[in-house]
PDB file of C-alpha atoms and ligand atoms in Angstrom:
ATOM      1  CA  MET Y   1     -18.929 -11.527   9.695  1.00  0.00           C
ATOM      2  CA  LEU Y   2     -16.942  -9.662   7.033  1.00  0.00           C
ATOM      3  CA  GLU Y   3     -19.931  -7.374   6.411  1.00  0.00           C
ATOM      4  CA  LYS Y   4     -20.134  -6.719  10.156  1.00  0.00           C
ATOM      5  CA  LEU Y   5     -16.461  -5.817  10.132  1.00  0.00           C
ATOM      6  CA  VAL Y   6     -17.046  -3.276   7.360  1.00  0.00           C
ATOM      7  CA  ASP Y   7     -19.892  -1.760   9.433  1.00  0.00           C
ATOM      8  CA  ALA Y   8     -17.861  -1.639  12.627  1.00  0.00           C
ATOM      9  CA  ILE Y   9     -14.954   0.159  10.928  1.00  0.00           C
ATOM     10  CA  THR Y  10     -17.136   2.610   9.031  1.00  0.00           C
ATOM     11  CA  ASN Y  11     -19.092   3.418  12.191  1.00  0.00           C
ATOM     12  CA  MET Y  12     -15.844   3.994  14.137  1.00  0.00           C
ATOM     13  CA  ASN Y  13     -16.613   1.167  16.508  1.00  0.00           C
ATOM     14  CA  GLU Y  14     -13.037   0.203  17.255  1.00  0.00           C
ATOM     15  CA  LYS Y  15     -13.690  -2.302  20.005  1.00  0.00           C
ATOM     16  CA  GLU Y  16     -16.228  -4.205  17.942  1.00  0.00           C
ATOM     17  CA  ALA Y  17     -14.023  -4.151  14.828  1.00  0.00           C
ATOM     18  CA  LEU Y  18     -11.040  -5.585  16.690  1.00  0.00           C
ATOM     19  CA  GLY Y  19     -13.276  -8.210  18.330  1.00  0.00           C
ATOM     20  CA  ILE Y  20     -14.610  -9.332  14.956  1.00  0.00           C
ATOM     21  CA  VAL Y  21     -11.109  -9.539  13.505  1.00  0.00           C
ATOM     22  CA  LYS Y  22      -9.982 -11.635  16.460  1.00  0.00           C
ATOM     23  CA  ALA Y  23     -12.892 -14.030  15.909  1.00  0.00           C
ATOM     24  CA  LEU Y  24     -12.178 -14.205  12.163  1.00  0.00           C
ATOM     25  CA  VAL Y  25      -8.463 -14.855  12.709  1.00  0.00           C
ATOM     26  CA  ASP Y  26      -9.241 -17.514  15.334  1.00  0.00           C
ATOM     27  CA  GLY Y  27     -11.793 -19.056  12.966  1.00  0.00           C
ATOM     28  CA  ASP Y  28      -9.179 -19.344  10.216  1.00  0.00           C
ATOM     29  CA  GLU Y  29     -10.819 -16.874   7.836  1.00  0.00           C
ATOM     30  CA  ASP Y  30      -8.694 -16.140   4.758  1.00  0.00           C
ATOM     31  CA  PRO Y  31      -6.490 -13.188   5.865  1.00  0.00           C
ATOM     32  CA  VAL Y  32      -6.622 -11.643   2.403  1.00  0.00           C
ATOM     33  CA  LYS Y  33     -10.433 -11.502   2.679  1.00  0.00           C
ATOM     34  CA  ILE Y  34     -10.122  -9.692   6.018  1.00  0.00           C
ATOM     35  CA  LEU Y  35      -7.820  -7.110   4.426  1.00  0.00           C
ATOM     36  CA  ASP Y  36     -10.210  -6.753   1.479  1.00  0.00           C
ATOM     37  CA  ALA Y  37     -13.072  -6.000   3.861  1.00  0.00           C
ATOM     38  CA  CYS Y  38     -10.898  -3.319   5.481  1.00  0.00           C
ATOM     39  CA  THR Y  39     -10.137  -1.745   2.126  1.00  0.00           C
ATOM     40  CA  LYS Y  40     -13.866  -1.636   1.368  1.00  0.00           C
ATOM     41  CA  ALA Y  41     -14.494   0.008   4.748  1.00  0.00           C
ATOM     42  CA  MET Y  42     -11.792   2.605   4.107  1.00  0.00           C
ATOM     43  CA  GLU Y  43     -13.412   3.475   0.786  1.00  0.00           C
ATOM     44  CA  ILE Y  44     -16.675   4.157   2.592  1.00  0.00           C
ATOM     45  CA  VAL Y  45     -14.888   6.250   5.231  1.00  0.00           C
ATOM     46  CA  GLY Y  46     -13.219   8.204   2.409  1.00  0.00           C
ATOM     47  CA  LYS Y  47     -16.594   8.871   0.775  1.00  0.00           C
ATOM     48  CA  ARG Y  48     -18.082  10.085   4.057  1.00  0.00           C
ATOM     49  CA  PHE Y  49     -15.071  12.382   4.492  1.00  0.00           C
ATOM     50  CA  GLU Y  50     -15.620  13.735   0.977  1.00  0.00           C
ATOM     51  CA  ALA Y  51     -19.314  14.246   1.727  1.00  0.00           C
ATOM     52  CA  GLY Y  52     -18.472  16.267   4.845  1.00  0.00           C
ATOM     53  CA  GLU Y  53     -19.994  13.673   7.198  1.00  0.00           C
ATOM     54  CA  TYR Y  54     -16.604  12.684   8.612  1.00  0.00           C
ATOM     55  CA  PHE Y  55     -13.607  14.851   9.460  1.00  0.00           C
ATOM     56  CA  LEU Y  56      -9.899  14.337  10.094  1.00  0.00           C
ATOM     57  CA  PRO Y  57     -10.348  12.620  13.486  1.00  0.00           C
ATOM     58  CA  GLU Y  58     -12.443   9.903  11.815  1.00  0.00           C
ATOM     59  CA  LEU Y  59      -9.796   9.441   9.089  1.00  0.00           C
ATOM     60  CA  MET Y  60      -7.166   9.098  11.793  1.00  0.00           C
ATOM     61  CA  MET Y  61      -9.230   6.695  13.820  1.00  0.00           C
ATOM     62  CA  ALA Y  62      -9.925   4.545  10.747  1.00  0.00           C
ATOM     63  CA  GLY Y  63      -6.202   4.585   9.942  1.00  0.00           C
ATOM     64  CA  GLU Y  64      -5.384   3.531  13.493  1.00  0.00           C
ATOM     65  CA  MET Y  65      -7.912   0.693  13.388  1.00  0.00           C
ATOM     66  CA  LEU Y  66      -6.503  -0.592  10.132  1.00  0.00           C
ATOM     67  CA  LYS Y  67      -2.972  -0.575  11.529  1.00  0.00           C
ATOM     68  CA  GLN Y  68      -4.052  -2.684  14.472  1.00  0.00           C
ATOM     69  CA  ILE Y  69      -6.014  -5.048  12.239  1.00  0.00           C
ATOM     70  CA  SER Y  70      -3.006  -5.494   9.929  1.00  0.00           C
ATOM     71  CA  GLU Y  71      -0.901  -6.440  12.956  1.00  0.00           C
ATOM     72  CA  MET Y  72      -3.479  -9.040  13.989  1.00  0.00           C
ATOM     73  CA  VAL Y  73      -3.737 -10.531  10.509  1.00  0.00           C
ATOM     74  CA  LYS Y  74       0.028 -10.565   9.795  1.00  0.00           C
ATOM     75  CA  PRO Y  75       0.941 -13.775  11.645  1.00  0.00           C
ATOM     76  CA  LYS Y  76      -1.701 -15.650   9.633  1.00  0.00           C
ATOM     77  CA  LEU Y  77      -0.247 -14.519   6.343  1.00  0.00           C
ATOM     78  CA  LYS Y  78       3.287 -15.212   7.526  1.00  0.00           C
ATOM     79  CA  GLY Y  79       2.473 -18.818   8.161  1.00  0.00           C
ATOM     80  CA  GLU Y  80       1.118 -19.293   4.666  1.00  0.00           C
ATOM     81  CA  VAL Y  81       4.197 -18.839   2.580  1.00  0.00           C
ATOM     82  CA  ALA Y  82       7.707 -20.190   2.760  1.00  0.00           C
ATOM     83  CA  SER Y  83      10.239 -17.419   3.270  1.00  0.00           C
ATOM     84  CA  ARG Y  84      12.871 -17.876   0.619  1.00  0.00           C
ATOM     85  CA  LYS Y  85      13.896 -14.478  -0.671  1.00  0.00           C
ATOM     86  CA  ARG Y  86      13.506 -14.385  -4.399  1.00  0.00           C
ATOM     87  CA  GLY Y  87      14.113 -10.797  -5.447  1.00  0.00           C
ATOM     88  CA  LYS Y  88      14.370  -7.266  -4.074  1.00  0.00           C
ATOM     89  CA  VAL Y  89      11.679  -4.638  -3.957  1.00  0.00           C
ATOM     90  CA  LEU Y  90      12.160  -1.072  -2.743  1.00  0.00           C
ATOM     91  CA  ILE Y  91       8.937   0.650  -1.735  1.00  0.00           C
ATOM     92  CA  GLY Y  92       7.895   3.998  -0.316  1.00  0.00           C
ATOM     93  CA  THR Y  93       5.168   6.631  -0.259  1.00  0.00           C
ATOM     94  CA  VAL Y  94       6.192   9.534  -2.476  1.00  0.00           C
ATOM     95  CA  GLN Y  95       7.060  13.049  -1.336  1.00  0.00           C
ATOM     96  CA  GLY Y  96       4.258  15.130   0.155  1.00  0.00           C
ATOM     97  CA  ASP Y  97       2.101  12.111   0.977  1.00  0.00           C
ATOM     98  CA  VAL Y  98       1.933  10.430   4.374  1.00  0.00           C
ATOM     99  CA  HIS Y  99      -0.621   7.679   3.673  1.00  0.00           C
ATOM    100  CA  ASP Y 100       0.988   4.357   4.411  1.00  0.00           C
ATOM    101  CA  ILE Y 101      -1.646   1.775   5.293  1.00  0.00           C
ATOM    102  CA  GLY Y 102      -1.936   0.468   1.722  1.00  0.00           C
ATOM    103  CA  LYS Y 103       1.819   0.594   1.200  1.00  0.00           C
ATOM    104  CA  ASN Y 104       2.348  -1.405   4.375  1.00  0.00           C
ATOM    105  CA  ILE Y 105      -0.038  -4.072   3.107  1.00  0.00           C
ATOM    106  CA  VAL Y 106       1.829  -4.222  -0.214  1.00  0.00           C
ATOM    107  CA  SER Y 107       5.223  -4.473   1.585  1.00  0.00           C
ATOM    108  CA  PHE Y 108       3.893  -7.113   3.805  1.00  0.00           C
ATOM    109  CA  LEU Y 109       2.370  -9.249   1.035  1.00  0.00           C
ATOM    110  CA  LEU Y 110       5.582  -8.980  -0.966  1.00  0.00           C
ATOM    111  CA  ASP Y 111       7.508 -10.076   2.095  1.00  0.00           C
ATOM    112  CA  VAL Y 112       5.345 -13.119   2.755  1.00  0.00           C
ATOM    113  CA  ASN Y 113       5.567 -14.006  -0.933  1.00  0.00           C
ATOM    114  CA  GLY Y 114       9.308 -14.362  -0.623  1.00  0.00           C
ATOM    115  CA  PHE Y 115      10.646 -10.971  -1.685  1.00  0.00           C
ATOM    116  CA  GLU Y 116      13.271  -9.027   0.204  1.00  0.00           C
ATOM    117  CA  VAL Y 117      11.521  -5.728   0.811  1.00  0.00           C
ATOM    118  CA  ARG Y 118      13.052  -2.448   1.864  1.00  0.00           C
ATOM    119  CA  ASP Y 119      10.307  -0.075   2.938  1.00  0.00           C
ATOM    120  CA  ILE Y 120      11.631   3.479   3.097  1.00  0.00           C
ATOM    121  CA  GLY Y 121       8.531   4.994   4.660  1.00  0.00           C
ATOM    122  CA  ILE Y 122       6.423   8.025   3.852  1.00  0.00           C
ATOM    123  CA  ASP Y 123       6.983  11.455   2.316  1.00  0.00           C
ATOM    124  CA  VAL Y 124      10.066  10.142   0.525  1.00  0.00           C
ATOM    125  CA  PRO Y 125      11.878  12.681  -1.692  1.00  0.00           C
ATOM    126  CA  PRO Y 126      13.007  11.522  -5.171  1.00  0.00           C
ATOM    127  CA  ILE Y 127      16.685  11.754  -4.227  1.00  0.00           C
ATOM    128  CA  LYS Y 128      16.136   9.343  -1.361  1.00  0.00           C
ATOM    129  CA  PHE Y 129      14.715   6.754  -3.783  1.00  0.00           C
ATOM    130  CA  VAL Y 130      17.834   7.192  -5.937  1.00  0.00           C
ATOM    131  CA  GLU Y 131      20.194   6.758  -2.977  1.00  0.00           C
ATOM    132  CA  GLU Y 132      18.345   3.693  -1.775  1.00  0.00           C
ATOM    133  CA  ILE Y 133      18.379   2.107  -5.254  1.00  0.00           C
ATOM    134  CA  LYS Y 134      22.155   2.542  -5.380  1.00  0.00           C
ATOM    135  CA  ASP Y 135      22.542   0.987  -1.961  1.00  0.00           C
ATOM    136  CA  PHE Y 136      19.944  -1.819  -2.054  1.00  0.00           C
ATOM    137  CA  LYS Y 137      20.027  -2.675  -5.789  1.00  0.00           C
ATOM    138  CA  PRO Y 138      16.393  -3.760  -6.132  1.00  0.00           C
ATOM    139  CA  GLN Y 139      14.893  -5.084  -9.362  1.00  0.00           C
ATOM    140  CA  VAL Y 140      11.501  -3.548  -8.597  1.00  0.00           C
ATOM    141  CA  ILE Y 141      10.437  -0.166  -7.204  1.00  0.00           C
ATOM    142  CA  GLY Y 142       6.982   0.426  -5.708  1.00  0.00           C
ATOM    143  CA  LEU Y 143       5.712   3.990  -5.477  1.00  0.00           C
ATOM    144  CA  SER Y 144       2.659   4.513  -3.317  1.00  0.00           C
ATOM    145  CA  GLY Y 145       0.529   7.642  -3.096  1.00  0.00           C
ATOM    146  CA  LEU Y 146      -3.060   8.537  -2.255  1.00  0.00           C
ATOM    147  CA  LEU Y 147      -3.173  12.245  -2.926  1.00  0.00           C
ATOM    148  CA  THR Y 148      -3.628  13.934  -6.273  1.00  0.00           C
ATOM    149  CA  LEU Y 149      -0.434  15.824  -5.548  1.00  0.00           C
ATOM    150  CA  ALA Y 150       1.362  12.489  -5.511  1.00  0.00           C
ATOM    151  CA  TYR Y 151       1.033  12.356  -9.319  1.00  0.00           C
ATOM    152  CA  ASP Y 152       3.721  15.018  -9.651  1.00  0.00           C
ATOM    153  CA  SER Y 153       5.883  13.440  -6.972  1.00  0.00           C
ATOM    154  CA  MET Y 154       5.710  10.125  -8.797  1.00  0.00           C
ATOM    155  CA  LYS Y 155       6.750  11.766 -12.046  1.00  0.00           C
ATOM    156  CA  LYS Y 156       9.629  13.570 -10.322  1.00  0.00           C
ATOM    157  CA  THR Y 157      10.734  10.339  -8.698  1.00  0.00           C
ATOM    158  CA  VAL Y 158      10.806   8.471 -12.016  1.00  0.00           C
ATOM    159  CA  GLN Y 159      12.692  11.406 -13.569  1.00  0.00           C
ATOM    160  CA  ALA Y 160      15.275  11.400 -10.792  1.00  0.00           C
ATOM    161  CA  ILE Y 161      15.814   7.662 -11.282  1.00  0.00           C
ATOM    162  CA  GLN Y 162      16.224   8.292 -15.007  1.00  0.00           C
ATOM    163  CA  GLU Y 163      18.662  11.156 -14.467  1.00  0.00           C
ATOM    164  CA  ALA Y 164      20.758   9.000 -12.153  1.00  0.00           C
ATOM    165  CA  GLY Y 165      21.120   6.503 -15.024  1.00  0.00           C
ATOM    166  CA  LEU Y 166      19.233   3.793 -13.132  1.00  0.00           C
ATOM    167  CA  ARG Y 167      15.987   3.651 -15.095  1.00  0.00           C
ATOM    168  CA  ASP Y 168      16.903   0.606 -17.195  1.00  0.00           C
ATOM    169  CA  LYS Y 169      17.977  -1.335 -14.110  1.00  0.00           C
ATOM    170  CA  VAL Y 170      14.577  -1.251 -12.412  1.00  0.00           C
ATOM    171  CA  LYS Y 171      10.904  -1.822 -13.108  1.00  0.00           C
ATOM    172  CA  ILE Y 172       8.628   0.731 -11.485  1.00  0.00           C
ATOM    173  CA  MET Y 173       5.076   0.073 -10.319  1.00  0.00           C
ATOM    174  CA  ILE Y 174       2.726   2.610  -8.823  1.00  0.00           C
ATOM    175  CA  GLY Y 175      -0.356   2.197  -6.661  1.00  0.00           C
ATOM    176  CA  GLY Y 176      -2.625   3.789  -4.072  1.00  0.00           C
ATOM    177  CA  GLY Y 177      -6.149   5.188  -3.933  1.00  0.00           C
ATOM    178  CA  GLN Y 178      -6.125   7.847  -6.674  1.00  0.00           C
ATOM    179  CA  MET Y 179      -3.649   6.116  -8.974  1.00  0.00           C
ATOM    180  CA  SER Y 180      -4.573   4.712 -12.389  1.00  0.00           C
ATOM    181  CA  GLU Y 181      -3.203   3.669 -15.773  1.00  0.00           C
ATOM    182  CA  ARG Y 182      -3.302   7.318 -16.766  1.00  0.00           C
ATOM    183  CA  VAL Y 183      -1.143   8.374 -13.846  1.00  0.00           C
ATOM    184  CA  LYS Y 184       1.241   5.576 -14.728  1.00  0.00           C
ATOM    185  CA  GLU Y 185       1.583   7.048 -18.227  1.00  0.00           C
ATOM    186  CA  PHE Y 186       1.966  10.549 -16.818  1.00  0.00           C
ATOM    187  CA  ALA Y 187       4.650   9.487 -14.357  1.00  0.00           C
ATOM    188  CA  GLY Y 188       6.529   7.288 -16.815  1.00  0.00           C
ATOM    189  CA  ALA Y 189       6.250   4.184 -14.642  1.00  0.00           C
ATOM    190  CA  ASP Y 190       6.028   0.631 -15.991  1.00  0.00           C
ATOM    191  CA  ALA Y 191       2.781  -0.515 -14.404  1.00  0.00           C
ATOM    192  CA  PHE Y 192      -0.124   0.393 -12.168  1.00  0.00           C
ATOM    193  CA  GLY Y 193      -1.244  -2.122  -9.554  1.00  0.00           C
ATOM    194  CA  LYS Y 194      -4.818  -1.691  -8.373  1.00  0.00           C
ATOM    195  CA  ASP Y 195      -4.267  -3.646  -5.168  1.00  0.00           C
ATOM    196  CA  ALA Y 196      -1.577  -5.285  -3.103  1.00  0.00           C
ATOM    197  CA  MET Y 197      -1.913  -8.685  -4.749  1.00  0.00           C
ATOM    198  CA  GLU Y 198      -1.439  -7.105  -8.142  1.00  0.00           C
ATOM    199  CA  GLY Y 199       1.801  -5.609  -6.838  1.00  0.00           C
ATOM    200  CA  VAL Y 200       2.956  -9.108  -5.927  1.00  0.00           C
ATOM    201  CA  THR Y 201       1.919 -10.453  -9.357  1.00  0.00           C
ATOM    202  CA  LEU Y 202       3.826  -7.673 -11.129  1.00  0.00           C
ATOM    203  CA  ALA Y 203       6.962  -8.204  -9.068  1.00  0.00           C
ATOM    204  CA  LYS Y 204       6.822 -11.938  -9.731  1.00  0.00           C
ATOM    205  CA  LYS Y 205       6.376 -11.382 -13.446  1.00  0.00           C
ATOM    206  CA  TRP Y 206       9.277  -8.948 -13.659  1.00  0.00           C
ATOM    207  CA  ILE Y 207      11.615 -11.063 -11.613  1.00  0.00           C
ATOM    208  CA  GLY Y 208      10.589 -14.148 -13.546  1.00  0.00           C
ATOM    209  CA  ILE Y 209       8.745 -16.163 -10.916  1.00  0.00           C
ATOM    210  CA  ASN Y 210       5.328 -17.638 -11.556  1.00  0.00           C
TER     211      ASN Y 210
HETATM  212  C1  B12 Z 301      -6.799   6.836   6.448  1.00  0.00           C
HETATM  213  C2  B12 Z 301      -6.693   8.098   5.620  1.00  0.00           C
HETATM  214  C3  B12 Z 301      -5.859   9.097   6.107  1.00  0.00           C
HETATM  215  C4  B12 Z 301      -4.942   8.930   7.311  1.00  0.00           C
HETATM  216  C5  B12 Z 301      -3.709   8.122   6.846  1.00  0.00           C
HETATM  217  C6  B12 Z 301      -3.155   7.205   7.919  1.00  0.00           C
HETATM  218  C7  B12 Z 301      -2.017   6.385   7.391  1.00  0.00           C
HETATM  219  N1  B12 Z 301      -1.144   6.037   8.286  1.00  0.00           N
HETATM  220  O1  B12 Z 301      -1.931   6.053   6.215  1.00  0.00           O
HETATM  221  C8  B12 Z 301      -4.600  10.404   7.693  1.00  0.00           C
HETATM  222  C9  B12 Z 301      -5.568  10.906   8.741  1.00  0.00           C
HETATM  223  C10 B12 Z 301      -3.170  10.677   8.165  1.00  0.00           C
HETATM  224  C11 B12 Z 301      -4.914  11.115   6.370  1.00  0.00           C
HETATM  225  C12 B12 Z 301      -4.450  12.383   6.096  1.00  0.00           C
HETATM  226  C13 B12 Z 301      -4.838  13.117   4.966  1.00  0.00           C
HETATM  227  N2  B12 Z 301      -5.724  12.730   4.021  1.00  0.00           N
HETATM  228 CO1  B12 Z 301      -6.369  10.915   3.862  1.00  0.00          CO
HETATM  229  N3  B12 Z 301      -7.382   9.346   3.693  1.00  0.00           N
HETATM  230  C14 B12 Z 301      -7.427   8.248   4.404  1.00  0.00           C
HETATM  231  C15 B12 Z 301      -8.473   7.274   3.768  1.00  0.00           C
HETATM  232  C16 B12 Z 301      -9.780   7.367   4.555  1.00  0.00           C
HETATM  233  C17 B12 Z 301      -8.098   5.824   3.693  1.00  0.00           C
HETATM  234  C18 B12 Z 301      -6.754   5.528   3.055  1.00  0.00           C
HETATM  235  C19 B12 Z 301      -6.416   4.076   3.293  1.00  0.00           C
HETATM  236  O2  B12 Z 301      -5.642   3.760   4.180  1.00  0.00           O
HETATM  237  N4  B12 Z 301      -7.066   3.165   2.541  1.00  0.00           N
HETATM  238  C20 B12 Z 301      -6.944   1.713   2.734  1.00  0.00           C
HETATM  239  C21 B12 Z 301      -5.751   1.191   1.962  1.00  0.00           C
HETATM  240  C22 B12 Z 301      -5.625  -0.320   2.213  1.00  0.00           C
HETATM  241  O3  B12 Z 301      -6.002   1.416   0.578  1.00  0.00           O
HETATM  242  P1  B12 Z 301      -4.911   2.016  -0.405  1.00  0.00           P
HETATM  243  O4  B12 Z 301      -3.979   2.912   0.295  1.00  0.00           O
HETATM  244  O5  B12 Z 301      -5.580   2.490  -1.620  1.00  0.00           O
HETATM  245  O6  B12 Z 301      -4.017   0.738  -0.769  1.00  0.00           O
HETATM  246  C23 B12 Z 301      -4.455  -0.365  -1.516  1.00  0.00           C
HETATM  247  C24 B12 Z 301      -4.219  -0.210  -3.017  1.00  0.00           C
HETATM  248  O7  B12 Z 301      -4.383   1.096  -3.497  1.00  0.00           O
HETATM  249  C25 B12 Z 301      -2.852  -0.770  -3.226  1.00  0.00           C
HETATM  250  N5  B12 Z 301      -1.658   0.075  -3.129  1.00  0.00           N
HETATM  251  C26 B12 Z 301      -1.330   1.073  -2.291  1.00  0.00           C
HETATM  252  N6  B12 Z 301      -0.083   1.499  -2.505  1.00  0.00           N
HETATM  253  C27 B12 Z 301       0.421   0.750  -3.492  1.00  0.00           C
HETATM  254  C28 B12 Z 301       1.672   0.752  -4.103  1.00  0.00           C
HETATM  255  C29 B12 Z 301       1.937  -0.146  -5.122  1.00  0.00           C
HETATM  256  C30 B12 Z 301       3.268  -0.143  -5.753  1.00  0.00           C
HETATM  257  C31 B12 Z 301       0.917  -1.060  -5.539  1.00  0.00           C
HETATM  258  C32 B12 Z 301       1.191  -2.000  -6.631  1.00  0.00           C
HETATM  259  C33 B12 Z 301      -0.327  -1.068  -4.919  1.00  0.00           C
HETATM  260  C34 B12 Z 301      -0.558  -0.166  -3.909  1.00  0.00           C
HETATM  261  O8  B12 Z 301      -2.759  -1.786  -2.262  1.00  0.00           O
HETATM  262  C35 B12 Z 301      -3.541  -1.498  -1.096  1.00  0.00           C
HETATM  263  C36 B12 Z 301      -4.232  -2.755  -0.655  1.00  0.00           C
HETATM  264  O9  B12 Z 301      -4.869  -3.409  -1.697  1.00  0.00           O
HETATM  265  C37 B12 Z 301      -8.590   7.876   2.332  1.00  0.00           C
HETATM  266  C38 B12 Z 301      -9.876   7.561   1.575  1.00  0.00           C
HETATM  267  C39 B12 Z 301      -9.707   6.463   0.539  1.00  0.00           C
HETATM  268  N7  B12 Z 301     -10.782   5.938   0.099  1.00  0.00           N
HETATM  269  O10 B12 Z 301      -8.615   6.131   0.103  1.00  0.00           O
HETATM  270  C40 B12 Z 301      -8.329   9.367   2.579  1.00  0.00           C
HETATM  271  C41 B12 Z 301      -7.773  10.243   1.449  1.00  0.00           C
HETATM  272  C42 B12 Z 301      -6.695   9.524   0.660  1.00  0.00           C
HETATM  273  N8  B12 Z 301      -7.197  11.359   2.197  1.00  0.00           N
HETATM  274  C43 B12 Z 301      -7.398  12.515   1.646  1.00  0.00           C
HETATM  275  C44 B12 Z 301      -6.954  13.755   2.152  1.00  0.00           C
HETATM  276  C45 B12 Z 301      -7.466  14.986   1.447  1.00  0.00           C
HETATM  277  C46 B12 Z 301      -6.094  13.810   3.256  1.00  0.00           C
HETATM  278  C47 B12 Z 301      -5.463  15.082   3.864  1.00  0.00           C
HETATM  279  C48 B12 Z 301      -4.942  16.113   2.846  1.00  0.00           C
HETATM  280  C49 B12 Z 301      -6.510  15.687   4.824  1.00  0.00           C
HETATM  281  C50 B12 Z 301      -6.138  17.018   5.413  1.00  0.00           C
HETATM  282  N9  B12 Z 301      -6.952  17.982   5.092  1.00  0.00           N
HETATM  283  O11 B12 Z 301      -5.163  17.139   6.091  1.00  0.00           O
HETATM  284  C51 B12 Z 301      -4.309  14.479   4.683  1.00  0.00           C
HETATM  285  C52 B12 Z 301      -3.033  14.354   3.825  1.00  0.00           C
HETATM  286  C53 B12 Z 301      -1.771  14.326   4.549  1.00  0.00           C
HETATM  287  C54 B12 Z 301      -0.616  14.028   3.588  1.00  0.00           C
HETATM  288  N10 B12 Z 301       0.245  14.975   3.344  1.00  0.00           N
HETATM  289  O12 B12 Z 301      -0.536  12.930   3.055  1.00  0.00           O
HETATM  290  C55 B12 Z 301      -8.183  12.378   0.340  1.00  0.00           C
HETATM  291  C56 B12 Z 301      -7.283  12.572  -0.904  1.00  0.00           C
HETATM  292  C57 B12 Z 301      -7.968  13.410  -1.957  1.00  0.00           C
HETATM  293  C58 B12 Z 301      -7.071  13.753  -3.099  1.00  0.00           C
HETATM  294  N11 B12 Z 301      -7.663  13.705  -4.270  1.00  0.00           N
HETATM  295  O13 B12 Z 301      -5.926  14.080  -3.005  1.00  0.00           O
HETATM  296  C59 B12 Z 301      -8.840  10.965   0.508  1.00  0.00           C
HETATM  297  C60 B12 Z 301      -9.080  10.220  -0.825  1.00  0.00           C
HETATM  298  C61 B12 Z 301     -10.182  11.193   1.255  1.00  0.00           C
HETATM  299  C62 B12 Z 301     -11.198  11.912   0.410  1.00  0.00           C
HETATM  300  N12 B12 Z 301     -12.093  11.190  -0.222  1.00  0.00           N
HETATM  301  O14 B12 Z 301     -11.192  13.115   0.318  1.00  0.00           O
HETATM  302  N13 B12 Z 301      -5.704  10.365   5.563  1.00  0.00           N
END
């Protein structure tokens, strides 16, 4: 079933993909596995885009499908974890980048794992992160980005936090398609999380929850 879901998404068969997800959700499939299958499908879509087989409309359609699937899977995840807020995480997609599907999954998993999450959206300028840190006082910051140009935005964001004198008050994690340990070093962040669950693990570690 999960393989079929990957095929349906990569072949832009929206109706079939949503039907499969409904059956999986009704059949009590692990919601994290459903999201993993979607991530795999998005990788394939990305490769086809790179290869010139797919164009922007396909990227948009895949993005739309994933949004709908996330909405369908959400209630399942919600039910799994008790909602006692254990720490604050501020998250956003950095300036110049509008990709938010992965970020939304991270926000959502943090939320269902008991964190108070403030998601400040996409294309967020460094100064906005600084203002929000002052207002929300999070312990953890999540920077998401999928474009190569997001490397610079991440660096600028960390610098702005530093210049505002807030760097030692927060731990900063980065993530998103093109991100890596090297980008983490370049940006001056504290950690790179390869997927949403790793973001949750990092936040737990930093806040002192196991
Ligand atoms: C869907 C998509 C779009 C959609 C986005 C819809 C949306 N609402 O997000 C639309 C159509 C808008 C889009 C636009 C563009 N896109 Co686009 N897009 C994609 C695609 C196919 C999938 C991205 C995705 O959603 N993946 C699924 C999610 C679940 O994965 P994820 O984001 O990586 O997140 C996971 C982890 O990384 C992690 N994570 C994410 N964030 C964070 C944060 C933290 C703190 C942590 C710990 C973890 C974490 O957790 C998630 C779940 O495990 C990728 C291809 C790919 N393989 O990534 C291209 C891709 C990212 N896009 C690309 C490009 C080029 C563009 C455009 C420039 C195209 C254009 N010519 O206009 C524009 C950019 C606009 C802009 N300024 O941002 C390139 C980037 C290349 C590069 N090196 O910069 C890619 C890689 C495609 C390609 N192979 O060429 N895109």
